[in-house]
Tab-separated table of C-alpha atoms in Angstrom:
chain	number	residue	atom	x	y	z
A	1	MET	CA	-132.735	32.322	-56.014
A	2	ASN	CA	-133.656	30.531	-52.834
A	3	PHE	CA	-131.565	31.525	-49.843
A	4	ASP	CA	-131.528	28.905	-47.096
A	5	TRP	CA	-132.012	30.866	-43.880
A	6	TRP	CA	-132.062	27.688	-41.832
A	7	THR	CA	-128.610	26.792	-43.088
A	8	LEU	CA	-127.422	30.296	-42.298
A	9	ALA	CA	-128.645	29.973	-38.748
A	10	ILE	CA	-127.316	26.482	-38.237
A	11	GLN	CA	-123.906	27.317	-39.733
A	12	THR	CA	-123.701	30.398	-37.552
A	13	VAL	CA	-124.317	28.318	-34.486
A	14	ASN	CA	-121.921	25.666	-35.761
A	15	VAL	CA	-119.097	28.155	-36.218
A	16	LEU	CA	-119.745	29.669	-32.821
A	17	VAL	CA	-119.663	26.234	-31.238
A	18	LEU	CA	-116.473	25.414	-33.140
A	19	VAL	CA	-114.905	28.654	-31.979
A	20	TRP	CA	-115.802	27.780	-28.403
A	21	LEU	CA	-114.524	24.226	-28.729
A	22	LEU	CA	-111.248	25.264	-30.309
A	23	GLN	CA	-110.819	28.014	-27.763
A	24	ARG	CA	-111.301	25.533	-24.940
A	25	PHE	CA	-109.329	22.614	-26.310
A	26	PHE	CA	-106.826	24.147	-28.696
A	27	TRP	CA	-106.001	27.837	-28.617
A	28	ARG	CA	-106.083	28.443	-24.898
A	29	PRO	CA	-104.159	25.306	-23.790
A	30	ILE	CA	-101.479	25.702	-26.394
A	31	ALA	CA	-101.130	29.418	-25.712
A	32	ALA	CA	-101.003	28.655	-22.007
A	33	MET	CA	-98.318	26.063	-22.645
A	34	ILE	CA	-96.324	28.538	-24.693
A	35	GLU	CA	-96.724	31.137	-21.981
A	36	LYS	CA	-95.777	28.611	-19.295
A	37	ARG	CA	-92.672	27.644	-21.250
A	38	ARG	CA	-91.814	31.307	-21.701
A	39	ALA	CA	-92.327	31.938	-17.981
A	40	ASP	CA	-90.252	28.882	-17.112
A	41	ALA	CA	-87.538	30.030	-19.485
A	42	ALA	CA	-87.644	33.499	-17.952
A	43	SER	CA	-87.560	31.949	-14.489
A	44	LEU	CA	-84.654	29.741	-15.477
A	45	LEU	CA	-82.865	32.716	-16.970
A	46	ALA	CA	-83.509	34.738	-13.832
A	47	GLU	CA	-82.366	31.817	-11.690
A	48	ALA	CA	-79.321	31.389	-13.878
A	49	ALA	CA	-78.594	35.099	-13.600
A	50	ALA	CA	-78.980	34.910	-9.821
A	51	LYS	CA	-76.737	31.873	-9.648
A	52	ARG	CA	-74.264	33.598	-11.904
A	53	GLU	CA	-74.280	36.554	-9.542
A	54	GLN	CA	-73.832	34.159	-6.632
A	55	ALA	CA	-71.028	32.455	-8.478
A	56	THR	CA	-69.476	35.819	-9.223
A	57	ALA	CA	-69.761	36.781	-5.564
A	58	ALA	CA	-68.352	33.405	-4.517
A	59	LEU	CA	-65.545	33.856	-6.993
A	60	ALA	CA	-64.844	37.303	-5.571
A	61	ASP	CA	-64.866	35.845	-2.040
A	62	ALA	CA	-62.548	33.072	-3.112
A	63	GLU	CA	-60.282	35.581	-4.756
A	64	ARG	CA	-60.277	37.718	-1.625
A	65	GLU	CA	-59.556	34.704	0.570
A	66	ARG	CA	-56.811	33.640	-1.769
A	67	ASN	CA	-55.277	37.099	-1.575
A	68	GLU	CA	-55.502	36.960	2.218
A	69	LEU	CA	-53.855	33.555	2.201
A	70	VAL	CA	-51.139	34.881	-0.055
A	71	GLN	CA	-50.617	37.828	2.283
A	72	ARG	CA	-50.503	35.504	5.285
A	73	GLN	CA	-48.109	33.268	3.458
A	74	ASP	CA	-45.919	36.223	2.563
A	75	LEU	CA	-45.977	37.384	6.177
A	76	ALA	CA	-45.165	33.889	7.423
A	77	VAL	CA	-42.363	33.545	4.899
A	78	ALA	CA	-41.015	36.963	5.862
A	79	ALA	CA	-41.182	36.063	9.568
A	80	ALA	CA	-39.516	32.732	8.898
A	81	GLN	CA	-36.831	34.436	6.844
A	82	ALA	CA	-36.290	36.994	9.587
A	83	ALA	CA	-36.085	34.250	12.223
A	84	ALA	CA	-33.744	32.261	10.021
A	85	GLU	CA	-31.638	35.363	9.436
A	86	ASN	CA	-31.515	36.030	13.170
A	87	ALA	CA	-30.625	32.422	13.875
A	88	ARG	CA	-28.013	32.490	11.126
A	89	THR	CA	-26.558	35.698	12.529
A	90	ALA	CA	-26.512	34.263	16.034
A	91	ILE	CA	-24.967	31.002	14.833
A	92	LEU	CA	-22.407	32.882	12.789
A	93	ALA	CA	-21.592	35.129	15.742
A	94	THR	CA	-21.246	32.125	18.041
A	95	ALA	CA	-19.201	30.278	15.462
A	96	ARG	CA	-17.071	33.338	14.905
A	97	GLN	CA	-16.521	33.710	18.652
A	98	GLU	CA	-15.740	30.034	18.996
A	99	ALA	CA	-13.453	30.185	15.983
A	100	GLU	CA	-11.719	33.263	17.326
A	101	ALA	CA	-11.389	31.588	20.707
A	102	ALA	CA	-10.070	28.464	19.041
A	103	VAL	CA	-7.686	30.532	16.945
A	104	ALA	CA	-6.538	32.426	20.007
A	105	ALA	CA	-6.113	29.191	21.945
A	106	ALA	CA	-4.282	27.692	19.001
A	107	ARG	CA	-2.086	30.742	18.752
A	108	VAL	CA	-1.338	30.558	22.464
A	109	ALA	CA	-0.602	26.856	22.141
A	110	ILE	CA	1.488	27.503	19.044
A	111	ASP	CA	3.338	30.304	20.806
A	112	LYS	CA	3.915	28.094	23.807
A	113	GLU	CA	5.080	25.279	21.614
A	114	ARG	CA	7.210	27.664	19.610
A	115	VAL	CA	8.738	29.065	22.803
A	116	ALA	CA	9.295	25.577	24.102
A	117	VAL	CA	10.798	24.511	20.815
A	118	GLU	CA	12.949	27.592	20.633
A	119	SER	CA	14.014	27.093	24.223
A	120	GLU	CA	14.822	23.519	23.466
A	121	TRP	CA	16.723	24.537	20.382
A	122	ALA	CA	18.438	27.268	22.369
A	123	GLU	CA	19.431	24.634	24.925
A	124	ARG	CA	20.652	22.419	22.188
A	125	ALA	CA	22.422	25.336	20.528
A	126	GLY	CA	24.023	26.257	23.866
A	127	ALA	CA	25.144	22.677	24.415
A	128	LEU	CA	26.405	22.503	20.875
A	129	ALA	CA	28.209	25.803	21.276
A	130	LEU	CA	29.724	24.559	24.556
A	131	GLN	CA	30.835	21.406	22.880
A	132	ILE	CA	32.295	23.308	19.957
A	133	SER	CA	33.994	25.782	22.291
A	134	GLN	CA	35.540	22.981	24.336
A	135	GLN	CA	36.871	21.331	21.211
A	136	LEU	CA	38.235	24.655	19.966
A	137	VAL	CA	39.812	25.566	23.305
A	138	SER	CA	41.462	22.218	23.541
A	139	ARG	CA	43.380	23.037	20.397
A	140	LEU	CA	44.568	26.467	21.627
A	141	ASP	CA	47.782	27.272	23.549
A	142	GLY	CA	46.829	27.260	27.253
A	143	ALA	CA	49.430	29.709	28.574
A	144	SER	CA	48.734	32.522	26.136
A	145	ILE	CA	44.958	32.072	26.506
A	146	GLN	CA	45.293	32.186	30.279
A	147	GLY	CA	47.233	35.387	29.986
A	148	ALA	CA	44.596	36.979	27.836
A	149	PHE	CA	41.836	35.967	30.237
A	150	LEU	CA	43.968	37.242	33.185
A	151	ASN	CA	44.261	40.618	31.511
A	152	GLY	CA	40.472	40.671	31.118
A	153	VAL	CA	40.052	39.880	34.832
A	154	LEU	CA	42.449	42.634	35.735
A	155	ASP	CA	40.582	45.097	33.512
A	156	GLN	CA	37.271	44.209	35.197
A	157	ILE	CA	38.885	44.673	38.643
A	158	GLY	CA	40.097	48.026	37.483
A	159	LYS	CA	36.562	48.955	36.389
A	160	LEU	CA	35.184	48.108	39.852
A	161	PRO	CA	34.295	51.086	42.012
A	162	GLU	CA	37.108	52.273	44.264
A	163	SER	CA	34.988	51.640	47.298
A	164	THR	CA	34.511	48.026	46.298
A	165	ARG	CA	38.228	47.469	45.740
A	166	GLN	CA	39.026	49.172	49.103
A	167	ALA	CA	36.417	47.085	50.877
A	168	VAL	CA	37.959	43.889	49.560
A	169	ALA	CA	41.376	45.130	50.531
A	170	ALA	CA	40.279	46.172	54.041
A	171	GLN	CA	38.686	42.826	54.857
A	172	HIS	CA	41.846	40.885	53.886
A	173	ALA	CA	39.519	38.496	52.218
A	174	THR	CA	40.655	35.295	50.652
A	175	LEU	CA	40.087	35.260	46.928
A	176	GLU	CA	39.646	32.144	44.839
A	177	LEU	CA	40.923	32.115	41.274
A	178	ILE	CA	39.169	29.402	39.201
A	179	SER	CA	40.572	28.417	35.867
A	180	ALA	CA	39.427	26.025	33.169
A	181	VAL	CA	42.777	24.241	33.208
A	182	PRO	CA	45.058	24.145	36.267
A	183	ILE	CA	47.459	27.068	36.512
A	184	GLU	CA	50.978	25.914	36.692
A	185	LEU	CA	52.605	26.354	40.088
A	186	ALA	CA	55.284	28.551	38.635
A	187	GLU	CA	52.735	30.925	37.283
A	188	GLN	CA	50.526	31.105	40.396
A	189	PRO	CA	52.703	33.724	42.301
A	190	ARG	CA	52.651	36.003	39.281
A	191	TYR	CA	48.843	35.672	38.918
A	192	GLY	CA	48.437	36.361	42.651
A	193	GLU	CA	50.757	39.340	42.545
A	194	LEU	CA	48.933	40.953	39.607
A	195	ILE	CA	45.484	40.437	41.147
A	196	ALA	CA	46.560	41.709	44.584
A	197	ARG	CA	48.107	44.744	43.031
A	198	ALA	CA	44.893	45.374	41.074
A	199	PHE	CA	42.996	45.462	44.413
A	200	GLY	CA	45.652	47.522	46.077
A	201	GLN	CA	46.375	44.715	48.567
A	202	PRO	CA	49.799	43.257	47.930
A	203	GLY	CA	49.552	40.512	50.530
A	204	ALA	CA	46.220	39.124	49.553
A	205	ILE	CA	45.650	35.400	49.969
A	206	ILE	CA	44.622	33.775	46.720
A	207	THR	CA	43.706	30.143	46.282
A	208	TYR	CA	43.668	28.361	42.955
A	209	ARG	CA	41.186	25.812	41.652
A	210	ALA	CA	40.552	24.276	38.275
A	211	ASP	CA	37.025	23.835	36.879
A	212	ALA	CA	36.647	22.379	33.360
A	213	GLU	CA	33.145	23.705	33.085
A	214	LEU	CA	34.563	27.174	32.555
A	215	ILE	CA	35.634	25.918	29.099
A	216	ALA	CA	38.179	28.668	28.940
A	217	GLY	CA	39.036	31.706	31.003
A	218	LEU	CA	39.157	32.689	34.639
A	219	GLU	CA	36.750	33.512	37.417
A	220	LEU	CA	37.633	35.337	40.577
A	221	HIS	CA	35.330	34.620	43.506
A	222	GLY	CA	35.346	36.645	46.673
A	223	ALA	CA	33.147	36.887	49.704
A	224	HIS	CA	30.924	39.475	48.072
A	225	LEU	CA	31.963	39.503	44.421
A	226	ILE	CA	32.391	37.336	41.376
A	227	ILE	CA	34.401	38.453	38.364
A	228	SER	CA	33.860	36.218	35.385
A	229	ASN	CA	35.941	36.219	32.277
A	230	SER	CA	35.258	32.772	30.971
A	231	TRP	CA	33.484	31.310	27.971
A	232	ARG	CA	31.020	29.633	30.281
A	233	ALA	CA	29.975	33.012	31.521
A	234	ASP	CA	29.898	34.378	27.994
A	235	LEU	CA	27.817	31.472	26.761
A	236	ALA	CA	25.471	31.836	29.714
A	237	ARG	CA	25.023	35.515	28.913
A	238	ILE	CA	24.414	34.754	25.225
A	239	HIS	CA	21.966	32.050	26.199
A	240	PHE	CA	20.182	34.422	28.505
A	241	ASN	CA	19.987	37.056	25.813
A	242	LEU	CA	18.595	34.511	23.330
A	243	ALA	CA	16.009	33.292	25.793
A	244	ASP	CA	15.039	36.846	26.591
A	245	ALA	CA	14.738	37.670	22.884
A	246	ASN	CA	12.421	34.639	22.319
A	247	GLN	CA	10.036	35.660	25.016
A	248	PRO	CA	6.616	36.664	23.376
B	1	MET	CA	-125.190	20.622	-62.324
B	2	ASN	CA	-127.370	22.444	-59.884
B	3	SER	CA	-127.341	26.163	-59.343
B	4	PRO	CA	-124.549	27.212	-56.982
B	5	LEU	CA	-127.107	29.118	-54.998
B	6	ASP	CA	-129.095	26.015	-54.254
B	7	SER	CA	-128.242	23.629	-51.418
B	8	SER	CA	-129.167	19.999	-51.374
B	9	VAL	CA	-131.107	18.882	-48.284
B	10	LEU	CA	-130.048	15.598	-46.751
B	11	PHE	CA	-132.867	15.280	-44.287
B	12	THR	CA	-135.137	17.424	-42.213
B	13	VAL	CA	-135.522	17.698	-38.484
B	14	GLY	CA	-139.060	18.843	-38.075
B	15	PRO	CA	-139.318	22.048	-40.059
B	16	VAL	CA	-135.534	22.406	-40.181
B	17	PRO	CA	-133.845	21.173	-43.345
B	18	ILE	CA	-130.321	19.798	-42.851
B	19	SER	CA	-128.290	20.556	-45.927
B	20	THR	CA	-125.151	18.842	-47.156
B	21	SER	CA	-122.966	21.776	-46.143
B	22	VAL	CA	-124.315	21.625	-42.606
B	23	ALA	CA	-123.520	17.933	-42.390
B	24	THR	CA	-120.054	18.585	-43.794
B	25	VAL	CA	-119.470	21.332	-41.219
B	26	TRP	CA	-120.545	18.961	-38.486
B	27	ALA	CA	-118.032	16.411	-39.712
B	28	ILE	CA	-115.319	19.049	-39.855
B	29	MET	CA	-116.246	20.203	-36.358
B	30	VAL	CA	-115.965	16.678	-35.047
B	31	ILE	CA	-112.584	16.147	-36.703
B	32	LEU	CA	-111.182	19.482	-35.501
B	33	SER	CA	-112.541	18.890	-32.003
B	34	ILE	CA	-110.967	15.446	-31.837
B	35	VAL	CA	-107.642	16.811	-33.049
B	36	ALA	CA	-107.857	19.626	-30.501
B	37	VAL	CA	-108.624	17.245	-27.638
B	38	VAL	CA	-105.817	14.899	-28.642
B	39	VAL	CA	-103.381	17.763	-28.913
B	40	ARG	CA	-104.499	19.124	-25.546
B	41	ARG	CA	-104.002	15.780	-23.868
B	42	GLY	CA	-100.542	15.426	-25.296
B	43	LEU	CA	-99.310	18.852	-24.278
B	44	ALA	CA	-95.957	18.803	-22.512
B	45	LEU	CA	-93.432	21.409	-21.466
B	46	VAL	CA	-90.908	19.774	-23.760
B	47	PRO	CA	-92.875	19.681	-27.021
B	48	SER	CA	-93.067	16.802	-29.454
B	49	THR	CA	-92.833	17.425	-33.178
B	50	THR	CA	-96.621	17.484	-33.503
B	51	GLN	CA	-97.017	19.825	-30.565
B	52	ALA	CA	-94.300	22.062	-31.970
B	53	LEU	CA	-96.225	22.204	-35.260
B	54	PHE	CA	-99.450	23.276	-33.543
B	55	GLU	CA	-97.576	25.736	-31.348
B	56	LEU	CA	-96.137	27.154	-34.539
B	57	VAL	CA	-99.691	27.658	-35.837
B	58	VAL	CA	-100.732	29.406	-32.626
B	59	ASP	CA	-97.621	31.551	-32.644
B	60	ALA	CA	-98.186	32.474	-36.300
B	61	VAL	CA	-101.774	33.516	-35.568
B	62	ASP	CA	-100.598	35.575	-32.579
B	63	SER	CA	-97.884	37.215	-34.648
B	64	GLN	CA	-100.368	38.049	-37.408
B	65	ILE	CA	-102.845	39.559	-34.936
B	66	ARG	CA	-100.073	41.523	-33.259
B	67	ALA	CA	-98.782	42.797	-36.603
B	68	THR	CA	-102.205	43.664	-38.012
B	69	MET	CA	-104.135	44.919	-34.990
B	70	ARG	CA	-101.230	46.153	-32.792
B	71	VAL	CA	-102.902	44.697	-29.706
B	72	ASP	CA	-102.482	41.787	-27.346
B	73	PRO	CA	-103.624	38.784	-29.378
B	74	ALA	CA	-105.162	36.813	-26.508
B	75	PRO	CA	-108.768	38.180	-26.724
B	76	TYR	CA	-108.931	37.731	-30.505
B	77	ARG	CA	-106.869	34.567	-30.951
B	78	ALA	CA	-109.733	32.083	-30.658
B	79	PHE	CA	-112.086	33.905	-33.036
B	80	ILE	CA	-109.559	34.843	-35.717
B	81	GLY	CA	-107.650	31.575	-35.498
B	82	SER	CA	-110.792	29.460	-35.553
B	83	LEU	CA	-112.124	31.358	-38.577
B	84	PHE	CA	-108.854	30.773	-40.412
B	85	VAL	CA	-108.607	27.087	-39.542
B	86	PHE	CA	-112.300	26.453	-40.250
B	87	ILE	CA	-112.301	28.173	-43.646
B	88	LEU	CA	-108.992	26.512	-44.588
B	89	VAL	CA	-110.270	23.030	-43.735
B	90	CYS	CA	-113.590	23.730	-45.459
B	91	ASN	CA	-111.829	24.933	-48.605
B	92	TRP	CA	-109.444	21.975	-48.651
B	93	SER	CA	-112.314	19.533	-48.092
B	94	ALA	CA	-113.028	19.976	-51.797
B	95	LEU	CA	-110.148	17.556	-52.410
B	96	VAL	CA	-112.103	14.740	-50.780
B	97	PRO	CA	-113.890	12.919	-53.566
B	98	GLY	CA	-117.620	13.486	-53.582
B	99	MET	CA	-117.455	16.226	-50.964
B	100	GLU	CA	-118.529	19.767	-51.655
B	101	PRO	CA	-116.764	22.380	-49.522
B	102	PRO	CA	-119.165	24.140	-47.141
B	103	THR	CA	-117.673	27.482	-48.108
B	104	ALA	CA	-118.993	26.921	-51.629
B	105	ASN	CA	-122.424	27.334	-50.085
B	106	LEU	CA	-123.715	30.885	-49.846
B	107	ALA	CA	-125.414	30.344	-46.515
B	108	THR	CA	-122.197	29.130	-44.882
B	109	ASP	CA	-120.222	32.112	-46.153
B	110	ALA	CA	-123.060	34.371	-45.084
B	111	ALA	CA	-122.876	32.852	-41.639
B	112	LEU	CA	-119.144	33.545	-41.482
B	113	ALA	CA	-119.603	37.115	-42.690
B	114	LEU	CA	-122.427	37.599	-40.209
B	115	LEU	CA	-120.175	36.404	-37.408
B	116	VAL	CA	-117.488	38.864	-38.448
B	117	PHE	CA	-120.044	41.660	-38.534
B	118	VAL	CA	-121.244	40.789	-35.055
B	119	ALA	CA	-117.690	40.313	-33.818
B	120	VAL	CA	-116.723	43.788	-34.993
B	121	ILE	CA	-119.588	45.236	-32.966
B	122	TRP	CA	-118.866	42.980	-29.991
B	123	PHE	CA	-115.132	43.692	-29.788
B	124	GLY	CA	-115.680	47.385	-30.549
B	125	VAL	CA	-118.218	47.809	-27.753
B	126	ARG	CA	-116.149	45.689	-25.353
B	127	ALA	CA	-113.039	47.744	-26.042
B	128	GLY	CA	-114.474	51.239	-25.697
B	129	GLY	CA	-118.177	51.000	-24.899
B	130	VAL	CA	-121.173	51.726	-27.096
B	131	ARG	CA	-120.472	55.452	-27.273
B	132	ASP	CA	-116.929	55.067	-28.479
B	133	PHE	CA	-117.893	52.340	-30.867
B	134	LEU	CA	-120.569	54.503	-32.430
B	135	ALA	CA	-118.094	57.355	-32.502
B	136	THR	CA	-115.956	55.324	-34.891
B	137	PHE	CA	-118.644	55.839	-37.513
B	138	ALA	CA	-118.082	59.596	-37.263
B	139	SER	CA	-114.425	59.246	-38.145
B	140	PRO	CA	-112.856	61.248	-39.643
B	141	SER	CA	-115.961	63.508	-39.850
B	142	PRO	CA	-119.616	63.193	-38.814
B	143	VAL	CA	-120.422	63.681	-42.448
B	144	MET	CA	-119.017	60.209	-43.011
B	145	ILE	CA	-121.524	58.526	-40.687
B	146	PRO	CA	-123.850	57.324	-43.473
B	147	LEU	CA	-121.002	56.211	-45.626
B	148	ASN	CA	-119.267	54.426	-42.765
B	149	PHE	CA	-122.499	52.686	-41.829
B	150	ILE	CA	-123.040	51.576	-45.412
B	151	GLU	CA	-119.392	50.556	-45.596
B	152	SER	CA	-119.763	48.328	-42.565
B	153	LEU	CA	-122.569	46.486	-44.378
B	154	THR	CA	-120.961	46.380	-47.773
B	155	ARG	CA	-117.620	45.160	-46.513
B	156	THR	CA	-119.436	42.354	-44.740
B	157	PHE	CA	-121.216	41.581	-47.966
B	158	SER	CA	-117.889	41.745	-49.822
B	159	LEU	CA	-116.479	39.162	-47.398
B	160	LEU	CA	-119.397	36.893	-48.203
B	161	VAL	CA	-119.208	37.348	-51.957
B	162	ARG	CA	-115.410	37.103	-52.146
B	163	LEU	CA	-115.211	33.818	-50.285
B	164	PHE	CA	-118.275	32.336	-51.939
B	165	GLY	CA	-117.218	33.407	-55.437
B	166	ASN	CA	-113.670	32.095	-55.207
B	167	VAL	CA	-114.488	28.758	-53.658
B	168	MET	CA	-117.640	28.127	-55.654
B	169	SER	CA	-115.903	29.041	-58.902
B	170	GLY	CA	-113.057	26.705	-58.136
B	171	VAL	CA	-115.413	23.887	-57.375
B	172	TYR	CA	-117.347	24.445	-60.557
B	173	VAL	CA	-114.221	24.785	-62.705
B	174	ILE	CA	-112.914	21.500	-61.338
B	175	GLY	CA	-116.331	19.907	-61.869
B	176	ILE	CA	-116.477	21.104	-65.496
B	177	VAL	CA	-112.930	19.919	-66.192
B	178	LEU	CA	-113.702	16.579	-64.567
B	179	SER	CA	-116.730	16.170	-66.812
B	180	LEU	CA	-114.553	16.817	-69.845
B	181	ALA	CA	-111.342	14.938	-68.935
B	182	GLY	CA	-111.479	13.032	-65.704
B	183	LEU	CA	-107.941	11.636	-65.567
B	184	LEU	CA	-104.922	13.731	-64.475
B	185	VAL	CA	-106.148	16.920	-66.141
B	186	PRO	CA	-107.863	18.377	-63.030
B	187	ILE	CA	-104.790	17.853	-60.857
B	188	PRO	CA	-103.176	21.236	-61.604
B	189	LEU	CA	-106.524	22.899	-61.007
B	190	MET	CA	-106.870	21.018	-57.708
B	191	ALA	CA	-103.436	22.190	-56.675
B	192	LEU	CA	-104.437	25.701	-57.621
B	193	GLU	CA	-107.595	25.227	-55.575
B	194	LEU	CA	-105.430	24.316	-52.562
B	195	LEU	CA	-103.540	27.571	-52.934
B	196	THR	CA	-106.737	29.507	-53.518
B	197	GLY	CA	-108.344	27.970	-50.462
B	198	ALA	CA	-105.381	28.880	-48.238
B	199	VAL	CA	-105.236	32.398	-49.654
B	200	GLN	CA	-108.958	32.917	-49.214
B	201	ALA	CA	-108.808	31.706	-45.621
B	202	TYR	CA	-105.896	34.036	-44.950
B	203	ILE	CA	-107.663	36.970	-46.634
B	204	PHE	CA	-110.875	36.367	-44.722
B	205	ALA	CA	-109.009	36.218	-41.397
B	206	VAL	CA	-106.884	39.262	-42.151
B	207	LEU	CA	-109.931	41.292	-43.227
B	208	ALA	CA	-111.731	40.253	-40.068
B	209	MET	CA	-108.707	41.472	-38.072
B	210	VAL	CA	-108.679	44.755	-39.982
B	211	PHE	CA	-112.389	45.340	-39.372
B	212	ILE	CA	-112.099	44.560	-35.684
B	213	ALA	CA	-108.973	46.699	-35.392
B	214	GLY	CA	-110.886	49.578	-36.997
B	215	ALA	CA	-113.598	49.181	-34.379
B	216	ILE	CA	-111.205	49.218	-31.435
B	217	GLU	CA	-108.848	51.797	-32.910
B	218	ARG	CA	-110.582	54.748	-31.237
B	219	ASP	CA	-110.229	53.071	-27.888
B	220	LYS	CA	-106.544	52.536	-28.497
B	221	THR	CA	-105.979	56.164	-29.495
């Protein structure tokens, strides 16, 4: 056996040199590259984590701002609704007042018109009643009607106060008897006698006059008194009562 | 066929004979250095397929060191990784026609074993100092000092013999088969030699890691 010590020495040096060469050009650069990639990956991960945190914070800020905007919007909507409600209430109140005023004015106008219409119809009814009465009276017997109306005049004289009758008698006043149709001359002394007796003044001067507007009946006019027992007076009284009843 | 213990001398430089295995190692060194330089120049943060392959090798070596020695792999990566790559390439160089693997030469394997022996001392002293390193020989009892010392020599010798025996035997088996039937018959044996070469490189590197880990274990504890 012949061991080659020179080869042992040279191979030892060769392996050492190879170890150095590979360490310099292979192991260390590749390991450094792996480490650099790992560090870069860690840095990227850390950066990504930081950016994720920033994004999370930004998201939270955005969410908070959105909530604030929603709150502001709700407040604005509530204020607008309140203002609109106030305006609506005011408009409704004004409209209600105007409507009430218009209704009141319309009612007043309607009442006025109704009163005017009723007055007009009352006038027309009075005229119609007068016309009807005249036509009816024209068909009645004049002497008996005159007698009835004379009795009514005498009753009213009798209902006058005693002082009034005495005053008329004391003054020797001239009385005027108005009839709707002329009193016949033969009947005039009897009419005068009855009326003078009713006043307690037998010699009283009585004049006679015919007035068709009385329709029917008699009216006795003195200096200070009027005794009406005619349809014209009755119709005037009825008309007055109707007009008074139509007053609002 | 020459004796496996003999080495053929190509030429001499003065008194120094340059054997075939030395020349082969020089060629392997040149090839590995060129590959390393090319890979280094092409390094990029976004790796190519080739770079990813070499990074895989580095990562595998680191993982093996971390799993075996339970330490940071950086101080040991270059030595362990270079041993593995060098022995693997030397073993697989037997597939090149007319080339004898350097690891089939006793002197080359002795050089590798010698380097492991020195590396154990170097890393042990660097990790815990001379005192702690020497204290590892007294573990678990001072009575074991002679045996531990002898073990440190014999395990180095076992590294030498194991690698030399396996590679040399493979080379000779293939040579014998080639002399008997040169066509196709040696192919299965060559494939087996590929596996054997990879396994022997792995075993040599792992044993080197175990020896170094034993030397720095006291410092770790």
